[in-house]
C-alpha positions as a LaTeX table, in Angstrom:
\begin{tabular}{lrrr}
\hline
Residue & $x$ (\AA) & $y$ (\AA) & $z$ (\AA) \\
\hline
Gly1 & $-105.33$ & 307.31 & $-143.45$ \\
Pro2 & $-104.61$ & 304.11 & $-145.40$ \\
Gly3 & $-105.18$ & 300.92 & $-143.44$ \\
Leu4 & $-107.63$ & 302.60 & $-141.05$ \\
Glu5 & $-111.29$ & 301.72 & $-140.72$ \\
Phe6 & $-113.86$ & 303.87 & $-138.87$ \\
Ser7 & $-114.78$ & 302.50 & $-135.45$ \\
Gln8 & $-116.79$ & 305.07 & $-133.44$ \\
Tyr9 & $-117.18$ & 308.71 & $-132.37$ \\
Arg10 & $-116.31$ & 310.12 & $-128.94$ \\
Ser11 & $-116.35$ & 313.56 & $-127.38$ \\
Tyr12 & $-113.29$ & 315.77 & $-127.88$ \\
Gln13 & $-110.87$ & 315.89 & $-124.96$ \\
Pro14 & $-108.10$ & 318.48 & $-124.53$ \\
Gly15 & $-104.92$ & 317.15 & $-126.09$ \\
Asp16 & $-106.66$ & 315.11 & $-128.82$ \\
Asp17 & $-105.18$ & 315.35 & $-132.31$ \\
Leu18 & $-107.25$ & 318.00 & $-134.14$ \\
Arg19 & $-106.77$ & 316.14 & $-137.43$ \\
Trp20 & $-109.37$ & 313.62 & $-136.27$ \\
Leu21 & $-112.09$ & 316.18 & $-135.50$ \\
Asp22 & $-115.22$ & 315.50 & $-137.54$ \\
Trp23 & $-116.21$ & 318.94 & $-138.82$ \\
Lys24 & $-119.42$ & 317.76 & $-140.50$ \\
Arg25 & $-120.65$ & 316.34 & $-137.21$ \\
Tyr26 & $-119.65$ & 319.60 & $-135.50$ \\
Ala27 & $-121.68$ & 321.59 & $-138.05$ \\
Arg28 & $-124.77$ & 319.51 & $-137.26$ \\
Ser29 & $-124.46$ & 319.40 & $-133.48$ \\
Asp30 & $-122.25$ & 322.37 & $-132.56$ \\
Arg31 & $-120.14$ & 319.94 & $-130.50$ \\
Tyr32 & $-116.67$ & 318.60 & $-131.10$ \\
Tyr33 & $-116.32$ & 314.88 & $-131.83$ \\
Ile34 & $-113.25$ & 312.79 & $-132.50$ \\
Arg35 & $-113.51$ & 310.19 & $-135.22$ \\
Glu36 & $-111.84$ & 307.04 & $-133.88$ \\
Ser37 & $-110.51$ & 304.39 & $-136.21$ \\
Glu38 & $-108.97$ & 300.98 & $-135.88$ \\
Ile39 & $-106.19$ & 299.50 & $-137.93$ \\
Glu40 & $-107.30$ & 296.95 & $-140.48$ \\
Thr41 & $-105.37$ & 293.77 & $-139.85$ \\
Ser42 & $-104.36$ & 291.04 & $-142.22$ \\
Ile43 & $-102.83$ & 287.72 & $-141.34$ \\
Ser44 & $-100.75$ & 285.12 & $-143.10$ \\
Ile45 & $-102.54$ & 281.79 & $-143.30$ \\
Arg46 & $-100.69$ & 278.59 & $-144.10$ \\
Phe47 & $-102.49$ & 275.44 & $-145.19$ \\
Leu48 & $-100.59$ & 272.30 & $-144.15$ \\
Ile49 & $-101.65$ & 269.11 & $-145.94$ \\
Asp50 & $-100.84$ & 265.59 & $-144.82$ \\
Ala51 & $-100.27$ & 263.72 & $-148.11$ \\
Ser52 & $-99.02$ & 260.43 & $-146.68$ \\
Asn53 & $-100.37$ & 257.15 & $-148.06$ \\
Ser54 & $-103.04$ & 256.84 & $-145.36$ \\
Met55 & $-104.81$ & 259.80 & $-147.00$ \\
Asn56 & $-105.62$ & 257.42 & $-149.88$ \\
His57 & $-108.19$ & 255.75 & $-147.62$ \\
Arg58 & $-111.52$ & 255.61 & $-149.44$ \\
Asp59 & $-115.05$ & 255.71 & $-148.06$ \\
Gly60 & $-117.65$ & 255.67 & $-150.80$ \\
Ala61 & $-116.94$ & 258.10 & $-153.62$ \\
Phe62 & $-114.16$ & 260.03 & $-151.89$ \\
Thr63 & $-110.73$ & 259.47 & $-150.44$ \\
Lys64 & $-109.43$ & 261.52 & $-147.54$ \\
Met65 & $-107.15$ & 263.24 & $-150.04$ \\
Asp66 & $-110.11$ & 264.23 & $-152.23$ \\
Tyr67 & $-111.81$ & 265.74 & $-149.21$ \\
Ala68 & $-108.64$ & 267.51 & $-148.07$ \\
Lys69 & $-108.17$ & 269.10 & $-151.51$ \\
His70 & $-111.74$ & 270.41 & $-151.65$ \\
Leu71 & $-111.59$ & 271.65 & $-148.06$ \\
Ala72 & $-108.29$ & 273.49 & $-148.62$ \\
Ala73 & $-109.57$ & 274.96 & $-151.92$ \\
Ser74 & $-112.72$ & 276.29 & $-150.25$ \\
Leu75 & $-110.80$ & 277.81 & $-147.34$ \\
Gly76 & $-108.18$ & 279.25 & $-149.69$ \\
Trp77 & $-110.87$ & 281.00 & $-151.71$ \\
Leu78 & $-112.39$ & 282.44 & $-148.52$ \\
Thr79 & $-108.96$ & 283.58 & $-147.38$ \\
Gln80 & $-108.37$ & 285.50 & $-150.61$ \\
Thr81 & $-111.77$ & 287.21 & $-150.35$ \\
Gln82 & $-110.71$ & 288.42 & $-146.89$ \\
Gly83 & $-107.58$ & 289.98 & $-148.36$ \\
Asp84 & $-105.20$ & 287.75 & $-146.39$ \\
Ser85 & $-102.04$ & 286.16 & $-147.71$ \\
Phe86 & $-101.94$ & 282.36 & $-147.78$ \\
Gly87 & $-99.61$ & 279.53 & $-148.67$ \\
Leu88 & $-99.62$ & 275.77 & $-149.14$ \\
Tyr89 & $-97.32$ & 273.21 & $-147.48$ \\
Ile90 & $-97.60$ & 269.55 & $-148.47$ \\
Phe91 & $-95.97$ & 266.75 & $-146.46$ \\
Arg92 & $-95.49$ & 263.52 & $-148.43$ \\
Gly93 & $-92.91$ & 260.75 & $-148.60$ \\
Gly94 & $-90.78$ & 262.44 & $-145.96$ \\
Gln95 & $-90.48$ & 265.57 & $-148.14$ \\
Leu96 & $-92.06$ & 269.01 & $-148.01$ \\
Phe97 & $-93.45$ & 271.02 & $-150.91$ \\
Ser98 & $-94.02$ & 274.69 & $-150.14$ \\
Leu99 & $-95.90$ & 277.45 & $-151.93$ \\
Pro100 & $-95.01$ & 280.54 & $-149.86$ \\
Ser101 & $-97.74$ & 282.88 & $-148.66$ \\
Arg102 & $-98.82$ & 285.66 & $-151.01$ \\
Lys103 & $-102.01$ & 287.55 & $-151.75$ \\
Asp104 & $-101.68$ & 288.70 & $-155.34$ \\
Pro105 & $-104.62$ & 287.96 & $-157.70$ \\
Gln106 & $-102.84$ & 285.08 & $-159.49$ \\
His107 & $-101.90$ & 283.29 & $-156.29$ \\
Leu108 & $-105.26$ & 281.52 & $-155.92$ \\
Ala109 & $-104.83$ & 279.88 & $-159.34$ \\
Arg110 & $-101.36$ & 278.63 & $-158.33$ \\
Phe111 & $-102.82$ & 277.38 & $-155.06$ \\
Phe112 & $-105.57$ & 275.43 & $-156.87$ \\
Tyr113 & $-103.08$ & 273.98 & $-159.35$ \\
Gln114 & $-100.78$ & 272.64 & $-156.64$ \\
Leu115 & $-103.74$ & 271.12 & $-154.79$ \\
Glu116 & $-104.76$ & 269.26 & $-157.96$ \\
Gln117 & $-101.26$ & 267.78 & $-158.31$ \\
Ile118 & $-101.15$ & 266.16 & $-154.86$ \\
Gln119 & $-100.68$ & 262.38 & $-154.97$ \\
Pro120 & $-100.25$ & 260.75 & $-151.53$ \\
Glu121 & $-97.00$ & 258.89 & $-151.06$ \\
Gly122 & $-95.16$ & 257.06 & $-148.26$ \\
Ser123 & $-95.26$ & 258.22 & $-144.66$ \\
Ile124 & $-95.46$ & 261.78 & $-143.44$ \\
Gly125 & $-91.83$ & 261.67 & $-142.20$ \\
Asn126 & $-89.94$ & 263.74 & $-139.64$ \\
Leu127 & $-91.72$ & 267.06 & $-139.84$ \\
Thr128 & $-89.68$ & 268.93 & $-137.25$ \\
Gln129 & $-86.74$ & 269.09 & $-139.70$ \\
Tyr130 & $-88.71$ & 271.86 & $-141.43$ \\
Lys131 & $-89.15$ & 273.97 & $-138.32$ \\
His132 & $-87.05$ & 276.79 & $-139.79$ \\
Ile133 & $-89.85$ & 277.47 & $-142.27$ \\
Phe134 & $-92.21$ & 278.34 & $-139.43$ \\
Thr135 & $-89.70$ & 280.13 & $-137.17$ \\
Gly136 & $-88.20$ & 282.63 & $-139.61$ \\
Asn137 & $-91.18$ & 285.00 & $-139.45$ \\
Gln138 & $-91.69$ & 286.71 & $-136.10$ \\
Lys139 & $-95.31$ & 287.45 & $-136.95$ \\
Arg140 & $-97.95$ & 285.13 & $-135.55$ \\
Glu141 & $-99.75$ & 283.18 & $-138.23$ \\
Leu142 & $-102.84$ & 281.05 & $-138.62$ \\
Leu143 & $-101.93$ & 277.45 & $-139.50$ \\
Val144 & $-104.64$ & 275.13 & $-140.86$ \\
Phe145 & $-103.48$ & 271.52 & $-140.72$ \\
Ile146 & $-105.56$ & 268.92 & $-142.63$ \\
Thr147 & $-104.60$ & 265.37 & $-141.63$ \\
Asp148 & $-105.95$ & 262.04 & $-140.42$ \\
Met149 & $-103.51$ & 262.17 & $-137.46$ \\
Phe150 & $-102.13$ & 258.72 & $-138.30$ \\
Glu151 & $-98.49$ & 258.69 & $-137.23$ \\
Gln152 & $-95.92$ & 255.94 & $-136.76$ \\
Asp153 & $-93.62$ & 257.55 & $-134.20$ \\
Gly154 & $-95.33$ & 260.70 & $-132.91$ \\
Glu155 & $-94.08$ & 262.83 & $-135.81$ \\
Ile156 & $-97.34$ & 264.82 & $-136.20$ \\
Thr157 & $-97.60$ & 265.36 & $-132.45$ \\
Arg158 & $-94.06$ & 266.73 & $-132.29$ \\
Leu159 & $-94.70$ & 269.13 & $-135.17$ \\
Leu160 & $-97.87$ & 270.47 & $-133.54$ \\
Glu161 & $-96.06$ & 270.90 & $-130.22$ \\
Leu162 & $-93.36$ & 272.90 & $-132.00$ \\
Leu163 & $-95.86$ & 275.11 & $-133.82$ \\
Ala164 & $-97.85$ & 275.71 & $-130.63$ \\
Ser165 & $-94.64$ & 276.73 & $-128.82$ \\
Leu166 & $-94.13$ & 279.43 & $-131.46$ \\
Arg167 & $-97.50$ & 280.91 & $-130.43$ \\
His168 & $-99.10$ & 280.42 & $-133.83$ \\
Glu169 & $-102.87$ & 280.03 & $-134.03$ \\
Ile170 & $-103.53$ & 276.45 & $-135.14$ \\
Ile171 & $-106.60$ & 274.65 & $-136.42$ \\
Val172 & $-106.47$ & 270.87 & $-136.98$ \\
Phe173 & $-109.06$ & 269.22 & $-139.19$ \\
Gln174 & $-108.85$ & 265.46 & $-138.64$ \\
Leu175 & $-110.32$ & 263.50 & $-141.56$ \\
Met176 & $-111.76$ & 260.05 & $-140.97$ \\
Gly177 & $-113.87$ & 257.65 & $-143.01$ \\
Arg178 & $-117.16$ & 256.37 & $-141.64$ \\
Asn179 & $-116.06$ & 252.84 & $-142.45$ \\
Glu180 & $-112.89$ & 253.10 & $-140.34$ \\
Leu181 & $-114.70$ & 254.86 & $-137.48$ \\
Glu182 & $-117.34$ & 252.13 & $-137.36$ \\
Arg183 & $-115.14$ & 249.30 & $-138.66$ \\
Asp184 & $-117.61$ & 248.70 & $-141.44$ \\
Phe185 & $-115.66$ & 246.66 & $-143.98$ \\
Ser186 & $-118.45$ & 244.40 & $-145.19$ \\
Gly187 & $-117.30$ & 241.86 & $-147.77$ \\
Tyr188 & $-113.63$ & 242.03 & $-146.68$ \\
His189 & $-111.77$ & 239.48 & $-144.59$ \\
Arg190 & $-108.62$ & 241.54 & $-144.04$ \\
Val191 & $-107.66$ & 245.22 & $-144.12$ \\
Glu192 & $-104.25$ & 246.64 & $-144.97$ \\
Asp193 & $-102.37$ & 249.57 & $-143.46$ \\
Leu194 & $-101.74$ & 251.88 & $-146.42$ \\
Glu195 & $-98.40$ & 253.05 & $-145.06$ \\
Thr196 & $-96.84$ & 249.94 & $-143.48$ \\
Gly197 & $-98.53$ & 247.24 & $-145.60$ \\
Glu198 & $-99.52$ & 245.33 & $-142.44$ \\
Gln199 & $-102.69$ & 243.25 & $-142.88$ \\
Val200 & $-105.19$ & 242.72 & $-140.08$ \\
Pro201 & $-108.18$ & 240.32 & $-140.04$ \\
Val202 & $-111.58$ & 242.01 & $-139.95$ \\
Gly203 & $-112.71$ & 239.65 & $-137.17$ \\
Asn204 & $-116.07$ & 238.97 & $-135.54$ \\
Ala205 & $-118.66$ & 241.13 & $-133.76$ \\
Gln206 & $-116.77$ & 241.12 & $-130.45$ \\
Ser207 & $-113.54$ & 242.25 & $-132.05$ \\
Gln208 & $-115.51$ & 244.96 & $-133.85$ \\
Lys209 & $-116.79$ & 246.29 & $-130.51$ \\
Asp210 & $-113.26$ & 246.22 & $-129.08$ \\
Tyr211 & $-112.06$ & 248.10 & $-132.17$ \\
Gln212 & $-114.71$ & 250.79 & $-131.82$ \\
Asp213 & $-113.93$ & 251.23 & $-128.11$ \\
Lys214 & $-110.23$ & 251.65 & $-128.90$ \\
Met215 & $-111.03$ & 254.05 & $-131.74$ \\
Gln216 & $-113.14$ & 256.29 & $-129.51$ \\
His217 & $-110.47$ & 256.21 & $-126.81$ \\
Trp218 & $-107.80$ & 257.22 & $-129.35$ \\
Leu219 & $-109.91$ & 260.05 & $-130.81$ \\
Ala220 & $-110.68$ & 261.41 & $-127.35$ \\
Gly221 & $-106.96$ & 261.34 & $-126.54$ \\
Val222 & $-106.09$ & 263.22 & $-129.75$ \\
Arg223 & $-108.72$ & 265.85 & $-129.04$ \\
Met224 & $-107.66$ & 266.46 & $-125.44$ \\
Gln225 & $-103.98$ & 266.53 & $-126.36$ \\
Leu226 & $-104.58$ & 269.28 & $-128.92$ \\
Leu227 & $-106.99$ & 271.31 & $-126.82$ \\
Asn228 & $-104.53$ & 271.25 & $-123.92$ \\
Lys229 & $-102.05$ & 272.98 & $-126.24$ \\
Gln230 & $-104.66$ & 275.62 & $-127.22$ \\
Ile231 & $-105.01$ & 274.07 & $-130.68$ \\
Ala232 & $-108.49$ & 274.21 & $-132.20$ \\
Tyr233 & $-109.69$ & 270.77 & $-133.28$ \\
Ser234 & $-112.45$ & 269.43 & $-135.49$ \\
Leu235 & $-113.14$ & 265.81 & $-136.49$ \\
Leu236 & $-114.61$ & 265.49 & $-139.99$ \\
Arg237 & $-116.13$ & 262.42 & $-141.60$ \\
Ile238 & $-115.42$ & 262.40 & $-145.31$ \\
Asp239 & $-118.91$ & 261.13 & $-146.11$ \\
Gln240 & $-120.47$ & 264.31 & $-144.67$ \\
Pro241 & $-120.73$ & 267.81 & $-146.18$ \\
Met242 & $-117.89$ & 270.13 & $-145.26$ \\
Asp243 & $-120.07$ & 273.13 & $-144.33$ \\
Gln244 & $-119.42$ & 272.44 & $-140.63$ \\
Ala245 & $-115.69$ & 272.59 & $-141.30$ \\
Ile246 & $-116.12$ & 275.96 & $-142.98$ \\
Arg247 & $-118.13$ & 277.29 & $-140.04$ \\
Asp248 & $-115.50$ & 276.06 & $-137.56$ \\
Tyr249 & $-112.79$ & 277.75 & $-139.61$ \\
Leu250 & $-114.64$ & 281.07 & $-139.80$ \\
Lys251 & $-115.32$ & 281.01 & $-136.07$ \\
Gln252 & $-111.64$ & 280.44 & $-135.30$ \\
Arg253 & $-110.63$ & 283.06 & $-137.89$ \\
Gln254 & $-112.91$ & 285.61 & $-136.25$ \\
Gln255 & $-111.31$ & 284.91 & $-132.87$ \\
Thr256 & $-107.85$ & 285.28 & $-134.39$ \\
Ser257 & $-108.74$ & 288.59 & $-136.06$ \\
Gly258 & $-110.26$ & 289.87 & $-132.83$ \\
\hline
\end{tabular}
């Protein structure tokens, strides 16, 4: 029937539905076999994009926002080829833009268009005020959140805790620049927080080591916090190819489908 995909054969047992007898196999073997099938499943996938000002951070030729757009576009294309519905949710300046999940042929073009229009602005804001968007559907979904995890008052953490409590499958791609991971700001005396405007001196070699130690401690904390909530996590440097991100996504998608 529609929505069913062949899985395997097994021997006929009294009480089995005769509609699923494979008569061609019976003609070849003179034995009765039942043709078992499994239901083809589809899932709704939502791409959540952090478009706060910190996503304007640049490392070489790309900003975090550039990388996020290309990553979401690649994953959106893969999602459509799988026959799944998908949507786009952009958090910027304390506001939310939403392109609800669909899987019609024109939806990918709308998805690409909205990605192209993203311009980071302000802080990410209080995300839990939009919880009704993710609680209205009783069906479990796959949520792909692309962010740098920079938050002023735990707003990203609270959103992820809420989504995890709703039993959604969640993948977090954390985008970071090599220069901020290694504190490599050669030629600069001060750096500025893109969201608060606070300026911090670059400092000497000792302060650079302290910075890197604190950075690694923070990243380890983010990773453990998410994994403890059964949220898949991947740290991506925006100066590296995104093929690893695609592989991580497909691996998690396979687990979700299974």
